[in-house]
PDB file of C-alpha atoms in Angstrom:
ATOM      1  CA  UNK A 682     170.981 119.084 116.613  1.00 54.00           C
ATOM      2  CA  UNK A 683     172.538 117.707 113.117  1.00 55.00           C
ATOM      3  CA  UNK A 684     172.748 114.274 115.100  1.00 56.00           C
ATOM      4  CA  UNK A 685     169.181 114.437 116.585  1.00 61.00           C
ATOM      5  CA  UNK A 686     168.010 115.540 112.619  1.00 63.00           C
ATOM      6  CA  UNK A 687     169.966 112.070 111.662  1.00 69.00           C
ATOM      7  CA  UNK A 688     168.478 110.324 113.476  1.00 68.00           C
ATOM      8  CA  UNK A 689     165.147 111.264 113.538  1.00 71.00           C
ATOM      9  CA  UNK A 690     165.613 111.170 109.259  1.00 73.00           C
ATOM     10  CA  UNK A 691     166.986 107.635 109.877  1.00 72.00           C
ATOM     11  CA  UNK A 692     163.846 106.574 112.195  1.00 72.00           C
ATOM     12  CA  UNK A 693     161.847 107.594 109.638  1.00 76.00           C
ATOM     13  CA  UNK A 694     164.202 105.803 106.651  1.00 74.00           C
ATOM     14  CA  UNK A 695     163.298 102.342 108.870  1.00 72.00           C
ATOM     15  CA  UNK A 696     159.735 103.125 109.588  1.00 76.00           C
ATOM     16  CA  UNK A 697     159.336 103.441 105.909  1.00 76.00           C
ATOM     17  CA  UNK A 698     160.785 100.491 105.004  1.00 72.00           C
ATOM     18  CA  UNK A 699     159.412  98.442 107.867  1.00 72.00           C
ATOM     19  CA  UNK A 700     156.614  99.466 106.504  1.00 80.00           C
ATOM     20  CA  UNK A 701     157.416  98.678 102.630  1.00 76.00           C
ATOM     21  CA  UNK A 702     158.753  94.738 103.736  1.00 70.00           C
ATOM     22  CA  UNK A 703     155.678  94.338 106.212  1.00 79.00           C
ATOM     23  CA  UNK A 704     153.598  95.108 102.984  1.00 75.00           C
ATOM     24  CA  UNK A 705     155.792  92.877 101.024  1.00 75.00           C
ATOM     25  CA  UNK A 706     155.140  89.927 103.627  1.00 73.00           C
ATOM     26  CA  UNK A 707     151.521  90.592 103.401  1.00 77.00           C
ATOM     27  CA  UNK A 708     151.559  90.405  99.330  1.00 71.00           C
ATOM     28  CA  UNK A 709     153.563  87.214  99.560  1.00 67.00           C
ATOM     29  CA  UNK A 710     151.130  85.694 102.138  1.00 69.00           C
ATOM     30  CA  UNK A 711     148.173  86.042  99.653  1.00 68.00           C
ATOM     31  CA  UNK A 712     150.398  84.806  96.733  1.00 56.00           C
ATOM     32  CA  UNK A 713     150.725  81.758  98.625  1.00 55.00           C
ATOM     33  CA  UNK A 714     147.777  81.252 100.180  1.00 63.00           C
ATOM     34  CA  UNK A 715     146.293  81.484  95.772  1.00 58.00           C
ATOM     35  CA  UNK A 716     149.001  79.210  94.714  1.00 48.00           C
ATOM     36  CA  UNK A 717     148.329  76.556  97.821  1.00 54.00           C
ATOM     37  CA  UNK A 718     144.473  77.301  96.961  1.00 57.00           C
ATOM     38  CA  UNK A 719     145.153  76.520  93.811  1.00 52.00           C
ATOM     39  CA  UNK A 720     146.950  73.449  93.761  1.00 48.00           C
ATOM     40  CA  UNK A 721     144.281  72.259  96.195  1.00 55.00           C
ATOM     41  CA  UNK A 722     141.314  73.139  94.012  1.00 58.00           C
ATOM     42  CA  UNK A 723     142.224  70.126  91.847  1.00 62.00           C
ATOM     43  CA  UNK A 724     141.799  67.178  94.807  1.00 61.00           C
ATOM     44  CA  UNK A 725     139.043  68.970  96.094  1.00 65.00           C
ATOM     45  CA  UNK A 726     136.979  69.195  92.779  1.00 68.00           C
ATOM     46  CA  UNK A 727     137.616  65.302  92.173  1.00 68.00           C
ATOM     47  CA  UNK A 728     136.170  64.704  95.609  1.00 70.00           C
ATOM     48  CA  UNK A 729     133.242  67.461  95.295  1.00 73.00           C
ATOM     49  CA  UNK A 730     132.466  65.970  91.952  1.00 76.00           C
ATOM     50  CA  UNK A 731     132.096  62.365  93.009  1.00 77.00           C
ATOM     51  CA  UNK A 732     129.661  63.402  95.653  1.00 79.00           C
ATOM     52  CA  UNK A 733     127.755  65.160  92.895  1.00 82.00           C
ATOM     53  CA  UNK A 734     127.788  62.399  90.430  1.00 82.00           C
ATOM     54  CA  UNK A 735     127.003  59.655  93.490  1.00 81.00           C
ATOM     55  CA  UNK A 736     123.869  62.234  94.191  1.00 86.00           C
ATOM     56  CA  UNK A 737     123.127  62.867  90.433  1.00 89.00           C
ATOM     57  CA  UNK A 738     123.134  58.880  89.969  1.00 87.00           C
ATOM     58  CA  UNK A 739     120.670  58.070  93.201  1.00 88.00           C
ATOM     59  CA  UNK A 740     118.426  60.705  91.883  1.00 91.00           C
ATOM     60  CA  UNK A 741     118.747  58.864  88.256  1.00 90.00           C
ATOM     61  CA  UNK A 742     118.102  55.122  89.562  1.00 88.00           C
ATOM     62  CA  UNK A 743     114.553  56.269  91.164  1.00 89.00           C
ATOM     63  CA  UNK A 744     112.858  56.181  87.438  1.00 91.00           C
ATOM     64  CA  UNK A 745     115.072  54.258  85.385  1.00 90.00           C
ATOM     65  CA  UNK A 746     113.823  51.206  88.136  1.00 87.00           C
ATOM     66  CA  UNK A 747     110.643  51.761  88.006  1.00 90.00           C
ATOM     67  CA  UNK A 748     110.281  51.848  84.205  1.00 90.00           C
ATOM     68  CA  UNK A 749     112.699  48.329  83.821  1.00 85.00           C
ATOM     69  CA  UNK A 750     109.798  47.333  86.770  1.00 85.00           C
ATOM     70  CA  UNK A 751     106.635  48.015  84.557  1.00 89.00           C
ATOM     71  CA  UNK A 752     108.286  47.262  81.131  1.00 87.00           C
ATOM     72  CA  UNK A 753     109.320  44.058  81.929  1.00 82.00           C
ATOM     73  CA  UNK A 754     106.785  43.164  84.428  1.00 83.00           C
ATOM     74  CA  UNK A 755     109.204  42.553  87.383  1.00 81.00           C
ATOM     75  CA  UNK A 756     107.826  42.207  91.059  1.00 84.00           C
ATOM     76  CA  UNK A 757     107.034  46.160  92.822  1.00 86.00           C
ATOM     77  CA  UNK A 758     108.718  44.818  95.550  1.00 85.00           C
ATOM     78  CA  UNK A 759     112.075  44.631  93.555  1.00 83.00           C
ATOM     79  CA  UNK A 760     111.459  48.570  92.595  1.00 86.00           C
ATOM     80  CA  UNK A 761     110.543  49.356  96.319  1.00 88.00           C
ATOM     81  CA  UNK A 762     113.704  47.676  97.925  1.00 85.00           C
ATOM     82  CA  UNK A 763     115.995  49.555  95.205  1.00 85.00           C
ATOM     83  CA  UNK A 764     114.028  52.804  95.756  1.00 88.00           C
ATOM     84  CA  UNK A 765     114.186  52.809  99.157  1.00 87.00           C
ATOM     85  CA  UNK A 766     118.326  52.269  98.900  1.00 84.00           C
ATOM     86  CA  UNK A 767     118.573  55.045  96.736  1.00 87.00           C
ATOM     87  CA  UNK A 768     116.475  57.169  98.484  1.00 89.00           C
ATOM     88  CA  UNK A 769     118.805  55.856 101.818  1.00 86.00           C
ATOM     89  CA  UNK A 770     122.012  56.240 100.069  1.00 83.00           C
ATOM     90  CA  UNK A 771     120.808  59.909  98.688  1.00 88.00           C
ATOM     91  CA  UNK A 772     120.210  61.267 101.866  1.00 87.00           C
ATOM     92  CA  UNK A 773     123.824  59.888 103.440  1.00 84.00           C
ATOM     93  CA  UNK A 774     125.183  61.328 101.093  1.00 82.00           C
ATOM     94  CA  UNK A 775     123.127  64.576 101.469  1.00 85.00           C
ATOM     95  CA  UNK A 776     123.581  64.002 105.336  1.00 83.00           C
ATOM     96  CA  UNK A 777     127.878  64.196 104.924  1.00 78.00           C
ATOM     97  CA  UNK A 778     128.060  66.848 102.899  1.00 77.00           C
ATOM     98  CA  UNK A 779     126.145  69.080 104.470  1.00 79.00           C
ATOM     99  CA  UNK A 780     128.219  68.121 107.650  1.00 75.00           C
ATOM    100  CA  UNK A 781     131.151  68.064 106.661  1.00 69.00           C
ATOM    101  CA  UNK A 782     131.176  71.394 104.671  1.00 70.00           C
ATOM    102  CA  UNK A 783     132.260  69.981 101.694  1.00 64.00           C
ATOM    103  CA  UNK A 784     131.140  72.494  99.510  1.00 62.00           C
ATOM    104  CA  UNK A 785     133.115  75.437 100.858  1.00 66.00           C
ATOM    105  CA  UNK A 786     136.263  72.930 101.829  1.00 62.00           C
ATOM    106  CA  UNK A 787     138.635  74.929 101.023  1.00 60.00           C
ATOM    107  CA  UNK A 788     137.199  77.954 103.210  1.00 63.00           C
ATOM    108  CA  UNK A 789     138.362  76.430 106.525  1.00 61.00           C
ATOM    109  CA  UNK A 790     141.815  76.099 108.013  1.00 63.00           C
ATOM    110  CA  UNK A 791     143.983  72.761 107.621  1.00 67.00           C
ATOM    111  CA  UNK A 792     143.462  71.379 110.945  1.00 71.00           C
ATOM    112  CA  UNK A 793     139.243  71.399 109.808  1.00 72.00           C
ATOM    113  CA  UNK A 794     140.204  70.424 106.087  1.00 71.00           C
ATOM    114  CA  UNK A 795     141.658  67.187 107.121  1.00 73.00           C
ATOM    115  CA  UNK A 796     139.173  66.503 110.125  1.00 76.00           C
ATOM    116  CA  UNK A 797     136.955  66.702 106.897  1.00 75.00           C
ATOM    117  CA  UNK A 798     138.799  64.434 104.498  1.00 76.00           C
ATOM    118  CA  UNK A 799     139.327  62.375 106.987  1.00 79.00           C
ATOM    119  CA  UNK A 800     135.667  62.210 107.907  1.00 79.00           C
ATOM    120  CA  UNK A 801     134.402  61.610 104.492  1.00 78.00           C
ATOM    121  CA  UNK A 802     136.744  59.146 103.822  1.00 79.00           C
ATOM    122  CA  UNK A 803     135.566  57.039 106.586  1.00 82.00           C
ATOM    123  CA  UNK A 804     132.075  57.715 105.586  1.00 80.00           C
ATOM    124  CA  UNK A 805     132.637  57.000 102.126  1.00 79.00           C
ATOM    125  CA  UNK A 806     134.507  53.227 102.968  1.00 81.00           C
ATOM    126  CA  UNK A 807     131.685  52.771 105.194  1.00 82.00           C
ATOM    127  CA  UNK A 808     128.778  53.665 102.818  1.00 79.00           C
ATOM    128  CA  UNK A 809     130.615  51.224 100.368  1.00 78.00           C
ATOM    129  CA  UNK A 810     130.898  47.967 102.836  1.00 79.00           C
ATOM    130  CA  UNK A 811     127.489  48.506 103.936  1.00 79.00           C
ATOM    131  CA  UNK A 812     125.977  48.884 100.250  1.00 78.00           C
ATOM    132  CA  UNK A 813     127.545  45.715  99.300  1.00 79.00           C
ATOM    133  CA  UNK A 814     125.179  43.106 101.176  1.00 79.00           C
ATOM    134  CA  UNK A 815     122.184  44.609  99.335  1.00 79.00           C
ATOM    135  CA  UNK A 816     123.689  44.786  95.760  1.00 78.00           C
ATOM    136  CA  UNK A 817     124.642  41.387  96.062  1.00 80.00           C
ATOM    137  CA  UNK A 818     121.365  40.456  96.902  1.00 80.00           C
ATOM    138  CA  UNK A 819     120.283  42.471  94.149  1.00 79.00           C
ATOM    139  CA  UNK A 820     122.500  40.640  91.566  1.00 80.00           C
ATOM    140  CA  UNK A 821     121.308  37.287  92.986  1.00 81.00           C
ATOM    141  CA  UNK A 822     117.963  38.136  93.036  1.00 81.00           C
ATOM    142  CA  UNK A 823     117.944  39.593  89.233  1.00 80.00           C
ATOM    143  CA  UNK A 824     119.536  36.312  88.262  1.00 79.00           C
ATOM    144  CA  UNK A 825     117.074  34.260  89.766  1.00 80.00           C
ATOM    145  CA  UNK A 826     114.689  36.032  87.682  1.00 80.00           C
ATOM    146  CA  UNK A 827     116.279  35.750  85.282  1.00 78.00           C
ATOM    147  CA  UNK A 828     116.809  32.638  84.866  1.00 78.00           C
ATOM    148  CA  UNK A 829     113.153  31.759  85.714  1.00 80.00           C
ATOM    149  CA  UNK A 830     111.958  33.618  83.369  1.00 77.00           C
ATOM    150  CA  UNK A 831     114.736  31.868  80.651  1.00 77.00           C
ATOM    151  CA  UNK A 832     114.262  28.521  81.489  1.00 74.00           C
ATOM    152  CA  UNK A 833     113.681  26.841  78.588  1.00 76.00           C
ATOM    153  CA  UNK A 834     115.474  29.634  76.279  1.00 73.00           C
ATOM    154  CA  UNK A 835     117.712  28.581  73.353  1.00 76.00           C
ATOM    155  CA  UNK A 836     120.520  31.247  74.561  1.00 77.00           C
ATOM    156  CA  UNK A 837     119.594  30.388  78.259  1.00 75.00           C
ATOM    157  CA  UNK A 838     124.497  29.895  78.265  1.00 79.00           C
ATOM    158  CA  UNK A 839     124.429  33.241  76.466  1.00 81.00           C
ATOM    159  CA  UNK A 840     122.603  35.411  78.536  1.00 74.00           C
ATOM    160  CA  UNK A 841     123.877  33.708  81.593  1.00 77.00           C
ATOM    161  CA  UNK A 842     127.266  34.567  80.830  1.00 82.00           C
ATOM    162  CA  UNK A 843     126.150  38.364  79.242  1.00 80.00           C
ATOM    163  CA  UNK A 844     125.223  38.561  82.395  1.00 77.00           C
ATOM    164  CA  UNK A 845     128.108  37.389  84.531  1.00 82.00           C
ATOM    165  CA  UNK A 846     130.469  39.578  82.341  1.00 86.00           C
ATOM    166  CA  UNK A 847     127.853  42.881  83.222  1.00 80.00           C
ATOM    167  CA  UNK A 848     128.287  42.097  86.538  1.00 80.00           C
ATOM    168  CA  UNK A 849     131.780  41.898  86.375  1.00 84.00           C
ATOM    169  CA  UNK A 850     132.346  44.923  84.748  1.00 86.00           C
ATOM    170  CA  UNK A 851     129.975  46.808  87.135  1.00 80.00           C
ATOM    171  CA  UNK A 852     132.191  45.218  90.193  1.00 80.00           C
ATOM    172  CA  UNK A 853     135.457  46.769  88.345  1.00 85.00           C
ATOM    173  CA  UNK A 854     134.089  50.438  87.293  1.00 82.00           C
ATOM    174  CA  UNK A 855     132.693  50.260  90.994  1.00 78.00           C
ATOM    175  CA  UNK A 856     136.406  49.077  92.719  1.00 81.00           C
ATOM    176  CA  UNK A 857     138.053  51.479  90.190  1.00 83.00           C
ATOM    177  CA  UNK A 858     135.808  54.639  90.908  1.00 79.00           C
ATOM    178  CA  UNK A 859     136.115  53.553  94.837  1.00 79.00           C
ATOM    179  CA  UNK A 860     140.256  53.803  94.630  1.00 81.00           C
ATOM    180  CA  UNK A 861     140.251  57.172  92.274  1.00 79.00           C
ATOM    181  CA  UNK A 862     137.756  58.909  95.055  1.00 75.00           C
ATOM    182  CA  UNK A 863     140.023  57.549  98.087  1.00 78.00           C
ATOM    183  CA  UNK A 864     143.091  58.741  95.740  1.00 80.00           C
ATOM    184  CA  UNK A 865     141.778  61.880  95.886  1.00 75.00           C
ATOM    185  CA  UNK A 866     141.193  62.197  99.147  1.00 75.00           C
ATOM    186  CA  UNK A 867     144.666  60.738 100.322  1.00 77.00           C
ATOM    187  CA  UNK A 868     146.237  63.065  97.963  1.00 75.00           C
ATOM    188  CA  UNK A 869     144.055  66.369  99.144  1.00 71.00           C
ATOM    189  CA  UNK A 870     144.523  64.496 102.893  1.00 72.00           C
ATOM    190  CA  UNK A 871     148.535  64.631 102.105  1.00 73.00           C
ATOM    191  CA  UNK A 872     148.675  68.034 100.682  1.00 67.00           C
ATOM    192  CA  UNK A 873     146.994  69.573 104.018  1.00 60.00           C
ATOM    193  CA  UNK A 874     148.854  67.649 106.204  1.00 57.00           C
ATOM    194  CA  UNK A 875     152.264  68.706 104.155  1.00 53.00           C
TER     195      UNK A 875
END
């Protein structure tokens, strides 16, 4: 009888230890999840910020291009083409953002997050590649229009040099943005694949 009571007490003690261990493991799981979520939050913020900045830039481009066209008497066709390009980029960015659920990226499991980041990185590269042709056409058009307007100007060479310098600065900034953005995507992808 005494032995049965000891075994019963030991069994109860084991059950209590098991419950305590299970509670500790659950708490540790929650802490680990919080830690990993915080570690991944920075690159997610970088990706989200880049998406937000891209959309803001698209929205600001529309009125700015029309102000430039009106004040400098540029042909309205130029404003229409730039506006169409901007609206297309904005719509594509909003679409991919919603399709991949980039606003709630960390809510998914690891495979879903990795797939979303990979798809977004592919979209970003393709969007940049596709935008190169209209961008080159736009820069060429601007240079031709400027050259026609300043044909007899004494400062013609200075204006051409400034135009080339600004174009090179824009290309470098775009390239650095692209590298920073893809690095944030890669960093986030690496953290989820580890």
